[in-house]
Coordinates of C-alpha atoms and ligand atoms in Angstrom, one line a residue:
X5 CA -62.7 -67.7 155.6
X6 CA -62.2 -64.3 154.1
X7 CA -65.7 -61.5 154.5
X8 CA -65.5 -58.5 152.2
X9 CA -67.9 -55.7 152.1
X10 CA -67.1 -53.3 149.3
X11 CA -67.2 -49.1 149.5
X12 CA -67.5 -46.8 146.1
X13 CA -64.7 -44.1 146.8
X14 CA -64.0 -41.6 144.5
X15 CA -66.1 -43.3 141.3
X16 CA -64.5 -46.0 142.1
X17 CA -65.7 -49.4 143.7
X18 CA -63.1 -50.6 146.4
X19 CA -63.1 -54.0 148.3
X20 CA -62.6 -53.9 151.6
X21 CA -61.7 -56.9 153.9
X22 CA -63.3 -57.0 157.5
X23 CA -61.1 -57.4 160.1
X24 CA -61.8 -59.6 163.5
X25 CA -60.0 -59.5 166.9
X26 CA -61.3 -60.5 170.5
X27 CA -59.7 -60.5 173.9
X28 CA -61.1 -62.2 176.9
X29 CA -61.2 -58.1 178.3
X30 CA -64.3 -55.9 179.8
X31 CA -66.9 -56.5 176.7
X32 CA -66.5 -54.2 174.7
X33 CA -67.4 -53.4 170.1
X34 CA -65.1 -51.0 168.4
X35 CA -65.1 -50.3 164.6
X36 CA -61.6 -49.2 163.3
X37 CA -60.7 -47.8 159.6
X38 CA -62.2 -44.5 159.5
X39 CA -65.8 -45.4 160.2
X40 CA -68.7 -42.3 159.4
X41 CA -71.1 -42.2 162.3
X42 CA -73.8 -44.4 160.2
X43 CA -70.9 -47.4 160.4
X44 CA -70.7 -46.4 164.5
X45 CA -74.5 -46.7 165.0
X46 CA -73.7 -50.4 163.2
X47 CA -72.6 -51.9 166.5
X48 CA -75.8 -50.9 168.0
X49 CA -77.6 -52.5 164.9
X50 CA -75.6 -55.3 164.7
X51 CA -76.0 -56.5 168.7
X52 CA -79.9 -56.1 168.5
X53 CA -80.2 -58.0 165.4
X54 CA -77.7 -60.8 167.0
X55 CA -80.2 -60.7 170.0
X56 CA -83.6 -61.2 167.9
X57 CA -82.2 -63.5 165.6
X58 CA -81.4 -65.9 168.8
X59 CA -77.5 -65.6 168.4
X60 CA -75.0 -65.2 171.3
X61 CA -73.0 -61.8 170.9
X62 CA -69.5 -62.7 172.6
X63 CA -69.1 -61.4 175.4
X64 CA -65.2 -60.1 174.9
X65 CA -63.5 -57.1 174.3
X66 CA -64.3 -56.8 169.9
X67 CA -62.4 -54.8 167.8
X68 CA -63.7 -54.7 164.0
X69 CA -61.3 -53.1 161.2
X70 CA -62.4 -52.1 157.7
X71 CA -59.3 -52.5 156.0
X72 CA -58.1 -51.3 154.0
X73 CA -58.0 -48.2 156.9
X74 CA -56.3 -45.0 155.3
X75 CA -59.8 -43.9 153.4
X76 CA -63.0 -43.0 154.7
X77 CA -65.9 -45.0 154.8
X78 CA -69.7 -44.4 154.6
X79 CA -72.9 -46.1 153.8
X80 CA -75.2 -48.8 156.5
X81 CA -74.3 -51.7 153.6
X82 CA -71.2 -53.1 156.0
X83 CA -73.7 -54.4 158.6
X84 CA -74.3 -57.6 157.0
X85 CA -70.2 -58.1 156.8
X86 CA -69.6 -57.1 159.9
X87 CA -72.3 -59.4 161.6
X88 CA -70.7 -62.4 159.3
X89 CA -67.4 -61.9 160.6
X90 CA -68.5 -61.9 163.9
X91 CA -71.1 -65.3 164.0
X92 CA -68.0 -66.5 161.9
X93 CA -65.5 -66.6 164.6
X94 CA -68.3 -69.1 166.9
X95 CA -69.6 -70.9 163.8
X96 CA -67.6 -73.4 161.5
X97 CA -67.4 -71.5 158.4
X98 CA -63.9 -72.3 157.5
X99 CA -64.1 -73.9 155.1
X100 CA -66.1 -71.4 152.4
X101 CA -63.7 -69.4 151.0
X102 CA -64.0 -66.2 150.2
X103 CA -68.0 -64.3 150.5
X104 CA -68.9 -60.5 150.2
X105 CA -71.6 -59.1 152.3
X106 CA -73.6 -56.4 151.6
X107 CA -76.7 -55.3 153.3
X108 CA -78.1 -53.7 156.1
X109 CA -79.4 -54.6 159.1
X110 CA -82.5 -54.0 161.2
X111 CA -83.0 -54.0 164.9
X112 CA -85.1 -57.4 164.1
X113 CA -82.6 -59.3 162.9
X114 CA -84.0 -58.1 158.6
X115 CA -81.6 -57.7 156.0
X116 CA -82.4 -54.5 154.5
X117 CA -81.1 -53.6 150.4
X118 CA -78.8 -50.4 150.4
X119 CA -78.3 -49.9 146.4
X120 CA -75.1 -49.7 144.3
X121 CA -75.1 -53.3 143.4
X122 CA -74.0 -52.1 139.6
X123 CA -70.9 -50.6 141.0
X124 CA -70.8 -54.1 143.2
X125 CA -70.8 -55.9 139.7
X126 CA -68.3 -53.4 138.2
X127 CA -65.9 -54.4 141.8
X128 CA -66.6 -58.1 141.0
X129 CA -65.2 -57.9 137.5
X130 CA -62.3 -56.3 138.4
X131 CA -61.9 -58.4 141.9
X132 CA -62.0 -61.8 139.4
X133 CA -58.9 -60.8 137.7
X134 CA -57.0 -60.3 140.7
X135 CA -58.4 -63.9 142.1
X136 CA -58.8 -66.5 140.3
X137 CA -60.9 -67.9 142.9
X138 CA -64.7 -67.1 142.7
X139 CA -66.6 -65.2 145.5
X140 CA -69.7 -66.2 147.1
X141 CA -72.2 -62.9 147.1
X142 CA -74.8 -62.9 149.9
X143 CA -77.2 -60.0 149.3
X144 CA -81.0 -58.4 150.9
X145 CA -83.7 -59.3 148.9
X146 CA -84.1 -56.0 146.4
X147 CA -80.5 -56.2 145.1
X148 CA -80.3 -59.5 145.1
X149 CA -82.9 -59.0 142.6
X150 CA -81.6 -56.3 140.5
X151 CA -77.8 -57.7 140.5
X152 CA -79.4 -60.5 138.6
X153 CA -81.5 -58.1 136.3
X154 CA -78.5 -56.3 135.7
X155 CA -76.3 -59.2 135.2
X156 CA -78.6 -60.9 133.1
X157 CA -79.1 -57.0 131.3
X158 CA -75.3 -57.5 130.7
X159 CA -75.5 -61.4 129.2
X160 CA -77.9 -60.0 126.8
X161 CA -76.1 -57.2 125.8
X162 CA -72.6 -59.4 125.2
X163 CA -71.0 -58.3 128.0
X164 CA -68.6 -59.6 130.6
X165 CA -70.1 -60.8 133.7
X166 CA -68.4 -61.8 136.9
X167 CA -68.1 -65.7 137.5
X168 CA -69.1 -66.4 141.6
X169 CA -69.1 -69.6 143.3
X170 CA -72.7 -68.8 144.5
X171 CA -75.1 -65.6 145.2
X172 CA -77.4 -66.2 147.8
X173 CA -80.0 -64.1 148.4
X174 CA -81.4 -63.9 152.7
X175 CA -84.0 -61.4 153.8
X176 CA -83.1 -62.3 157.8
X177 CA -79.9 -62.7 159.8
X178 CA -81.2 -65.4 161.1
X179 CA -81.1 -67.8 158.0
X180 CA -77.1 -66.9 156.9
X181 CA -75.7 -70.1 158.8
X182 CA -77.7 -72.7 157.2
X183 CA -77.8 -71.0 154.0
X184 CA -74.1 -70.7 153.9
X185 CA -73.6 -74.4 154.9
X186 CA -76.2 -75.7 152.4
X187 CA -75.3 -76.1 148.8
X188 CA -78.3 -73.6 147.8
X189 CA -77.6 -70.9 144.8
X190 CA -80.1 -68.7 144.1
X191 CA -78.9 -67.3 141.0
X192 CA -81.4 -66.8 138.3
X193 CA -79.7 -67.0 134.7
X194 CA -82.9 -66.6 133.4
X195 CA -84.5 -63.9 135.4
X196 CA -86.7 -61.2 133.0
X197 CA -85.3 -58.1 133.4
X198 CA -88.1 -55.5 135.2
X199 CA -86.3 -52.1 135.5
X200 CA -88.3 -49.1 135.2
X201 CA -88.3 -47.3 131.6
X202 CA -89.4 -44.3 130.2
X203 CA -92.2 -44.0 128.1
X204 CA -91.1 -44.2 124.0
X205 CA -94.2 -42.8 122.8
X206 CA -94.3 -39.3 123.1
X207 CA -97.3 -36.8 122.6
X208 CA -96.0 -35.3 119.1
X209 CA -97.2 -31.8 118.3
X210 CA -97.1 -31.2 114.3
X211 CA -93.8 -29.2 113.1
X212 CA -93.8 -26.5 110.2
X213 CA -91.8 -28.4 106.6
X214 CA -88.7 -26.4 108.3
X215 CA -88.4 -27.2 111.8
X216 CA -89.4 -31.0 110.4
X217 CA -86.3 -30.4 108.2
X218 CA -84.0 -29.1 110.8
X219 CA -85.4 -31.9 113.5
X220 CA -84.0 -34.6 111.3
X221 CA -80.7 -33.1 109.9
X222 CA -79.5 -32.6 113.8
X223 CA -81.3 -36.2 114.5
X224 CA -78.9 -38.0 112.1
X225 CA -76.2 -36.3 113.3
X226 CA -76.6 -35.9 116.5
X227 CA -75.2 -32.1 116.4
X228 CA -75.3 -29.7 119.2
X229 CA -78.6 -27.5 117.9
X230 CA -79.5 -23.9 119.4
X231 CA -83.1 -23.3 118.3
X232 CA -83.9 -19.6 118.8
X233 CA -87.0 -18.0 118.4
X234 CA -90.1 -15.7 119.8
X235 CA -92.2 -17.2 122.6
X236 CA -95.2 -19.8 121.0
X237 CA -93.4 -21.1 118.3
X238 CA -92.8 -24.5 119.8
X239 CA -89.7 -24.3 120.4
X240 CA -89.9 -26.7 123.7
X241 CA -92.7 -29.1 121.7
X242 CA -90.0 -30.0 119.1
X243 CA -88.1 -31.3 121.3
X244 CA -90.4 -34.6 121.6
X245 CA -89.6 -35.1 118.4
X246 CA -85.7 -35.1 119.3
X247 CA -87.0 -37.2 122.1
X248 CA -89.1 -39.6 119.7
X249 CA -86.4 -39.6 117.3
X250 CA -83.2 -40.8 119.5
X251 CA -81.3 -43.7 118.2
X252 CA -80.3 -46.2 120.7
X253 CA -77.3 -46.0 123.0
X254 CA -74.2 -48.5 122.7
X255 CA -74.6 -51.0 125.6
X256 CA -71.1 -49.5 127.4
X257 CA -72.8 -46.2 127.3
X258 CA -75.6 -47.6 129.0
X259 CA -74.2 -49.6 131.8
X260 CA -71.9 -46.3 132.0
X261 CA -75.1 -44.4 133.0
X262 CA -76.5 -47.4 134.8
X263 CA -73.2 -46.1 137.2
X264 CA -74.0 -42.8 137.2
X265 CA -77.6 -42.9 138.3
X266 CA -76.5 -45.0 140.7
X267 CA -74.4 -42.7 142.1
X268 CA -77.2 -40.0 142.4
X269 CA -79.4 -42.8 143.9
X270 CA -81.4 -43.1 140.7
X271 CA -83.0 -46.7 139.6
X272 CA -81.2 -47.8 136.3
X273 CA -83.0 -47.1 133.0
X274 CA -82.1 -48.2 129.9
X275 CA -83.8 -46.0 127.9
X276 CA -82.6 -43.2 125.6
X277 CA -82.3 -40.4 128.4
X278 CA -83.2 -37.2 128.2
X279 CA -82.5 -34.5 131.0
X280 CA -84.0 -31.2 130.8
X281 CA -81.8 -28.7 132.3
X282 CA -83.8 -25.2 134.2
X283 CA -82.3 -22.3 133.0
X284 CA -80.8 -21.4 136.6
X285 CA -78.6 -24.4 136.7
X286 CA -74.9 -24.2 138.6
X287 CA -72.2 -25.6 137.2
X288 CA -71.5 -28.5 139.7
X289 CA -75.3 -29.6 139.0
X290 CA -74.3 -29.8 135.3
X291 CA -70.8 -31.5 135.4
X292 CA -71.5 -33.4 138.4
X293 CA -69.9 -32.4 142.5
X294 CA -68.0 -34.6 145.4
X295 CA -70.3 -35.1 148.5
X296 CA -69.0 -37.1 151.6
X297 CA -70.7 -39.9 150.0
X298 CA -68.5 -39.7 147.1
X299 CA -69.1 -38.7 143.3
X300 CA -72.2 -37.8 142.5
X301 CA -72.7 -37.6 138.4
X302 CA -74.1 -34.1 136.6
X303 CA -76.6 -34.1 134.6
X304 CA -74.2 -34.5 131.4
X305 CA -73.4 -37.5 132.7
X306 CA -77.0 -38.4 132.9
X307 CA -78.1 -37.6 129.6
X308 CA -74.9 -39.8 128.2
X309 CA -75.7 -41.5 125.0
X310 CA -79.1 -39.2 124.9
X311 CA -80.2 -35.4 124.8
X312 CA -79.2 -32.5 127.6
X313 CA -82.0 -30.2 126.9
X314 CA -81.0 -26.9 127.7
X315 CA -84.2 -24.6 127.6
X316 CA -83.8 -20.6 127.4
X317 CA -80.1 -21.3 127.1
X318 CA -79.6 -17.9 126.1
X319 CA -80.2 -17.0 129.9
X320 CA -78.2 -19.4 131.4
X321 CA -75.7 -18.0 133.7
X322 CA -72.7 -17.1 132.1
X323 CA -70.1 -19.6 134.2
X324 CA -73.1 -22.5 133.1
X325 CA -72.5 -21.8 129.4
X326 CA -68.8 -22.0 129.9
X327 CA -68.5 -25.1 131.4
X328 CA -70.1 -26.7 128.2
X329 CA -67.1 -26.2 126.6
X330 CA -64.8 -28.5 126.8
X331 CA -67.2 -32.0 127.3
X332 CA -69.6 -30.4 124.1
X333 CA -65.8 -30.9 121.9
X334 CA -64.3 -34.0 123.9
X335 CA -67.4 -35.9 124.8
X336 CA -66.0 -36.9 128.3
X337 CA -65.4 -34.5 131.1
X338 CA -62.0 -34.5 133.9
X339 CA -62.7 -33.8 137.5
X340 CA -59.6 -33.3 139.0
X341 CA -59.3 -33.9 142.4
X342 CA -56.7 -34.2 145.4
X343 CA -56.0 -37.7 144.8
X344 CA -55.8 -37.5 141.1
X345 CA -58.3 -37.1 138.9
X346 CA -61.2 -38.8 137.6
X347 CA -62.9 -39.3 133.8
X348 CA -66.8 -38.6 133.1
X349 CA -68.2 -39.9 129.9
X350 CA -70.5 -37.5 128.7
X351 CA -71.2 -38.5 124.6
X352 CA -74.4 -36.1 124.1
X353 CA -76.3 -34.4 122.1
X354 CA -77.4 -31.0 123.0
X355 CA -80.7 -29.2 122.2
X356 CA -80.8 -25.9 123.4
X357 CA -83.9 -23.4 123.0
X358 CA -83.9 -19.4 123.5
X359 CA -85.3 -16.2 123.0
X360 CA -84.3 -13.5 120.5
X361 CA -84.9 -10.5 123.4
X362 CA -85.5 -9.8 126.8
X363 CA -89.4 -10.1 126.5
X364 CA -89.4 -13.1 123.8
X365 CA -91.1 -11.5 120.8
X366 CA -88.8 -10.1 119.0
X367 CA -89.5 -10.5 115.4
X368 CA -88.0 -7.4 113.6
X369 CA -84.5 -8.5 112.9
X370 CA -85.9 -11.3 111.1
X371 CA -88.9 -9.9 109.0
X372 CA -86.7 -11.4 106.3
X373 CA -87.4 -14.7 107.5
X374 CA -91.3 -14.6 107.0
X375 CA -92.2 -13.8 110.5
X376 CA -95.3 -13.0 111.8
X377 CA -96.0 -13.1 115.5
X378 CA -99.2 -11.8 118.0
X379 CA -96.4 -11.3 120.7
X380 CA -95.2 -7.3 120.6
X381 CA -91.4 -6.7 121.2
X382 CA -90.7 -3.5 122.9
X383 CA -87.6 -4.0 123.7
X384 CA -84.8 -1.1 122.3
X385 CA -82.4 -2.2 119.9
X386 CA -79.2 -2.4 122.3
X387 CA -81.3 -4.4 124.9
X388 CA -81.4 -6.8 121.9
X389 CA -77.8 -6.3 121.4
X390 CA -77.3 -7.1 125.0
X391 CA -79.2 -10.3 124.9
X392 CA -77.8 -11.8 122.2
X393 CA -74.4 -11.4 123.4
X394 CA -74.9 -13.3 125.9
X395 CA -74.6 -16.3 123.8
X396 CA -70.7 -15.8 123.7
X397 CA -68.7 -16.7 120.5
X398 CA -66.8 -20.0 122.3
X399 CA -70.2 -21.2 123.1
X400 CA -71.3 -21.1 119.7
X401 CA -68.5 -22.2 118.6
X402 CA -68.8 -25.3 119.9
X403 CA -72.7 -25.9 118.5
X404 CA -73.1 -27.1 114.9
X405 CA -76.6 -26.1 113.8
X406 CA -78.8 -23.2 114.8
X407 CA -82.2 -22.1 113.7
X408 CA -84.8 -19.9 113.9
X409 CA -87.9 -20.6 114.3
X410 CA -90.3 -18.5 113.3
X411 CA -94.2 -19.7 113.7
X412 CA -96.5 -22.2 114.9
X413 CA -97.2 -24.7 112.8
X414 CA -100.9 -24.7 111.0
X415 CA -100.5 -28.5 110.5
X416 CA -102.5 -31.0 111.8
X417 CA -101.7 -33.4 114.3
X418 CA -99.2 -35.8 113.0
X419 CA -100.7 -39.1 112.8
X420 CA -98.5 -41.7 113.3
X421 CA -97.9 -42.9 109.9
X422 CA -96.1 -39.0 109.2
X423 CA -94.0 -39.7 112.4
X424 CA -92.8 -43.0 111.0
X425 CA -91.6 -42.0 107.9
X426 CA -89.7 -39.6 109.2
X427 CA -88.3 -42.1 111.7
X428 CA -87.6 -43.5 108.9
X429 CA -85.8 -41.0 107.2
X430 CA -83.7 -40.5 109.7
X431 CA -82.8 -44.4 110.3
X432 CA -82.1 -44.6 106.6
X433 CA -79.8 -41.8 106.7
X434 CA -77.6 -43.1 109.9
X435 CA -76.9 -46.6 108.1
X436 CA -75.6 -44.3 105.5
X437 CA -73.8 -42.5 107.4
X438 CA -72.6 -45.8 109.1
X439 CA -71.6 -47.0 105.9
X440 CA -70.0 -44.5 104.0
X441 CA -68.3 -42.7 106.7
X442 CA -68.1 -45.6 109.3
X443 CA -69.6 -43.5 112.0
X444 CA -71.9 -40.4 113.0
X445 CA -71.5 -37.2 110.9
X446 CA -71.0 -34.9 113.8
X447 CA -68.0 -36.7 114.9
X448 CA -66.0 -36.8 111.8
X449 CA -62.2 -35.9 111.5
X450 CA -61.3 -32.8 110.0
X451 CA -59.0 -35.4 107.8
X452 CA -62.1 -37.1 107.0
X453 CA -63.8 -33.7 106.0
X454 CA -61.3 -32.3 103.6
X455 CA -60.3 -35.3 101.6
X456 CA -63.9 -35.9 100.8
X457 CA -64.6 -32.2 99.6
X458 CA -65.0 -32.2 96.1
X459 CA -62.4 -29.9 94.6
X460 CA -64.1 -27.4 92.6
X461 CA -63.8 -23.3 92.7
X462 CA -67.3 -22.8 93.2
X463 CA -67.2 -25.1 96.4
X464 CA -63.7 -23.2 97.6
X465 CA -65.8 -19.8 97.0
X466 CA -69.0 -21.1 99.1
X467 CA -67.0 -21.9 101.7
X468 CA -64.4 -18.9 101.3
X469 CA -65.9 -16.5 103.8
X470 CA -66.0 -18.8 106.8
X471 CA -62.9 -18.1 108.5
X472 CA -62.9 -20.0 111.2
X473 CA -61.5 -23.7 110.9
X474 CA -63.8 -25.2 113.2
X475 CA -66.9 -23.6 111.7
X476 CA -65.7 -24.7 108.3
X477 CA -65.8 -28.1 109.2
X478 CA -68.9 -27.8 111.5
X479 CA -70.6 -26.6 108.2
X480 CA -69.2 -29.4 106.3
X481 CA -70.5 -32.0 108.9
X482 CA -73.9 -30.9 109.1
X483 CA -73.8 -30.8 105.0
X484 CA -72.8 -35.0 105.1
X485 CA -75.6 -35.4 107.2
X486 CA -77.7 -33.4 104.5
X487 CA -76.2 -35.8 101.9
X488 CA -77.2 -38.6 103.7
X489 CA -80.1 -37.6 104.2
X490 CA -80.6 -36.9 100.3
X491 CA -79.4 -40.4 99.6
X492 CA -76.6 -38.4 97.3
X493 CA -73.5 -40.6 96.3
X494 CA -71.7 -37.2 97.0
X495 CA -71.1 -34.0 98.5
X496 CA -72.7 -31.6 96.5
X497 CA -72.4 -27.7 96.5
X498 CA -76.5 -27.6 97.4
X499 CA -75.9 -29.4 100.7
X500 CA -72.7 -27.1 101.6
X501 CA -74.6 -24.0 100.9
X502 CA -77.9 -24.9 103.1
X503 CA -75.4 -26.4 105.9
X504 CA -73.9 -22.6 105.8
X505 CA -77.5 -21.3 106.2
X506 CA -77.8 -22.6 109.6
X507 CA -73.8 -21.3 111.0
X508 CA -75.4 -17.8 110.4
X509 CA -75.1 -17.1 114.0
X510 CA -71.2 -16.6 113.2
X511 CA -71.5 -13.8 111.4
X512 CA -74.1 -11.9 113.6
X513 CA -71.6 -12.9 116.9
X514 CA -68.8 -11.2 114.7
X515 CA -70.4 -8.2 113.7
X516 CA -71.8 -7.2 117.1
Ligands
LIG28 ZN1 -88.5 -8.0 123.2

């Protein structure tokens, strides 16, 4: 009989065998295989639980070895392995084949849940292809109960699951041996899945026609949006909208996230997700740091498949805002690290808000735009300067759409009927989108983008003075997801020429 206990190492789930010897010597119980102190303290655990739970701890010289040894191990989940392999060597379990243990124990003899049983499914996946013969799983109560939610999350979803000979599920010690030698499987294939969720519904504050308009272009394509704007416009209300308007993430981006949260210790939720980022943030809380525990996901990771709100992004620190770079274009993220280096999904959409000033009421610059504010800028023009600088040309080079919103809207509460019809709207638009260009607008090729521009002069002269590729073809995204949103068989020069009106930021960044 063969006891595993598993580790996550490096974002990774690892099986690890335990190990038995004894010798008729001075008792003794030593744990090899580079043990934290949490796996020392297990021998003391581990004896007072055999002692409560009326088993005989031998009285030899033990010697227990998590093996494979040359990587550290952490985490109080090996108890339950451990204190199998042991009752194992004076009980007749030979003939069961292969089980994995995970749980930890009390001083009483309780099985306690430790967590990361969604890494534990992602091990048992990959443990099945290596052996063709089925596990039996022996878990605490809790994640015995949310490994079958999850698994059961996964059947409905079309996914793989892992095929065991039996999961059993024990809340004491005590009950292992004649669980074990019965034929019992608790494994639920039915069980309803009860993991926490957000609330859908969210307060909606009513929008102006124009931050409605902008709301669902960047909704149906999911583009990176900078809204900038004096204080009180609702800049940070709009964003339930965002929030309201979220399409659904692909089940591998959920169970990616599912992973993720795991690693920070966070209960799975399948809901869109949407994390709102302070405006002090480092960037190891954003792209996620390695802890003695192992990997522990960023908050892009977090809000994969969903929204990273980034709230006064203009005052982000500078080092913050860089970091975006490179998983705002690739959608993924590479940690490298001594032993190689390691892949973070991170498919979001961003919605960042700012200021236009130091004291957020500027209006002046943008009298042009209709504005009319009760807050009183006194800032001096190169302050202003200063500010917006901040917002460095890389940065917003990698967002498609920005806008400026410019007062409060004088509508009335949205009933629910407005909401859903532009829900609508943009649900509508994305099947078109789906259809037509077989995917989501702000992810089209730059192939894709100039074979379908309609060759005319007029649309080579509205497009003549962008100069850089990628804003060319950020302008053209944003303009499909205008089309689509007109219903329009094809790209027209109207859509091109508003999509421009919201890359206007380029040409302020290059004449500063
Ligand atoms: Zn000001």
């Amino acid at each position: 009989m063969h006891i595993h206990s598993f580790i996550v190492d490096e974002a990774r789930p690892k099986l690890l065998t335990i190990e038995f010897n004894s010798r008729f010597q001075i008792p003794s119980f030593q744990i090899l295989g580079l043990p934290a102190p949490e796996i020392q303290e297990a021998r003391e655990r581990i004896m007072a639980a055999f002692q409560s739970s009326g088993f005989e701890f031998p009285k030899k010289k033990i010697i227990v070895n998590l093996s494979p040894s040359s990587f550290r191990k952490w985490g109080t989940g090996h108890d339950l392995s451990i204190a199998m392999k042991i009752l194992s060597e004076s009980l007749d379990w030979k003939s069961l084949g292969r089980v994995l243990a995970w749980g930890e124990l009390g001083l009483g003899g309780s099985i306690r849940s430790v967590g990361q049983v969604a890494h534990l499914l992602e091990l048992l996946l990959v443990e099945q292809k290596n052996h063709p013969k089925p596990l039996t799983l022996v878990l605490g109560n809790n994640d015995f109960i949310h490994f079958e939610n999850l698994r059961n999350w996964r059947v409905r979803q079309g996914m793989e699951v892992p095929t065991l000979n039996r999961t059993l599920c024990a809340t004491e010690l005590k009950q292992i041996p004649e669980l074990l030698n019965s034929s019992i499987d608790h494994s639920n294939h039915s069980s309803e899945i009860h993991l926490p969720s957000a609330p859908l519904n969210p307060h909606l504050l009513p929008v102006t026609s124009f931050q409605e308009r902008i709301i669902t272009i960047s909704s149906i394509g999911k583009h990176h949006t900078l809204v900038l704007g004096p204080k009180g416009v609702g800049k940070s209300e709009s964003l339930n909208w965002f929030r309201a308007l979220v399409s659904r993430s692909t089940p591998t981006q959920m169970w990616e996230r599912v992973l993720y949260q795991e690693s920070r210790g966070e209960r799975p939720d399948f809901s869109p997700p949407l994390r709102q980022v302070h405006s002090q943030v480092k960037p190891a809380h954003l792209l996620g740091s390695f802890t003695s525990k192992g990997f522990r996901a960023g908050e892009l990771s977090l809000a994969h498949g969903g929204i990273l709100f980034a709230d006064e992004f203009v005052e982000w620190p500078r080092d913050s805002k860089e970091c975006l770079r490179e998983p705002l274009q690739n959608r993924k993220l590479q940690i490298t690290r001594v032993n190689g280096s390691l892949e973070v999904q991170c498919d979001l959409q961003l919605i960042a808000t700012g200021n236009l000033c130091p004291c957020g009421g500027f209006p002046t610059l943008f009298r042009v735009y209709g504005y009319s504010s009760q807050v009183r800028c006194r800032c001096r023009e190169n302050e202003i300067d200063q500010y917006l600088k901040k917002l460095s040309g890389p940065i917003l080079d990698r967002i498609d759409l920005v806008a400026i919103f410019t007062e409060q809207s004088s509508r009335a509460i949205p009933e629910r009927a407005s909401f859903k019809l532009i829900q609508e709207k943009v649900e509508r638009a994305q099947s078109f989108t789906l259809e037509r260009f077989s995917g989501v607008t702000s992810r089209l090729s730059p192939d894709f983008l100039e074979a379908s521009l309609p060759k005319s002069k007029s649309m080579e002269a509205l497009l003549k003075d962008i100069t850089s590729l990628r804003s060319r073809h950020k302008t053209l995204r944003i303009a499909h997801s205008i089309q689509a949103l007109e219903n329009s068989s094809e790209l027209k020069e109207e859509h091109v020429f508003e999509a421009k009106t919201y890359r206007f930021m380029d040409q302020l960044i290059s004449q500063a």
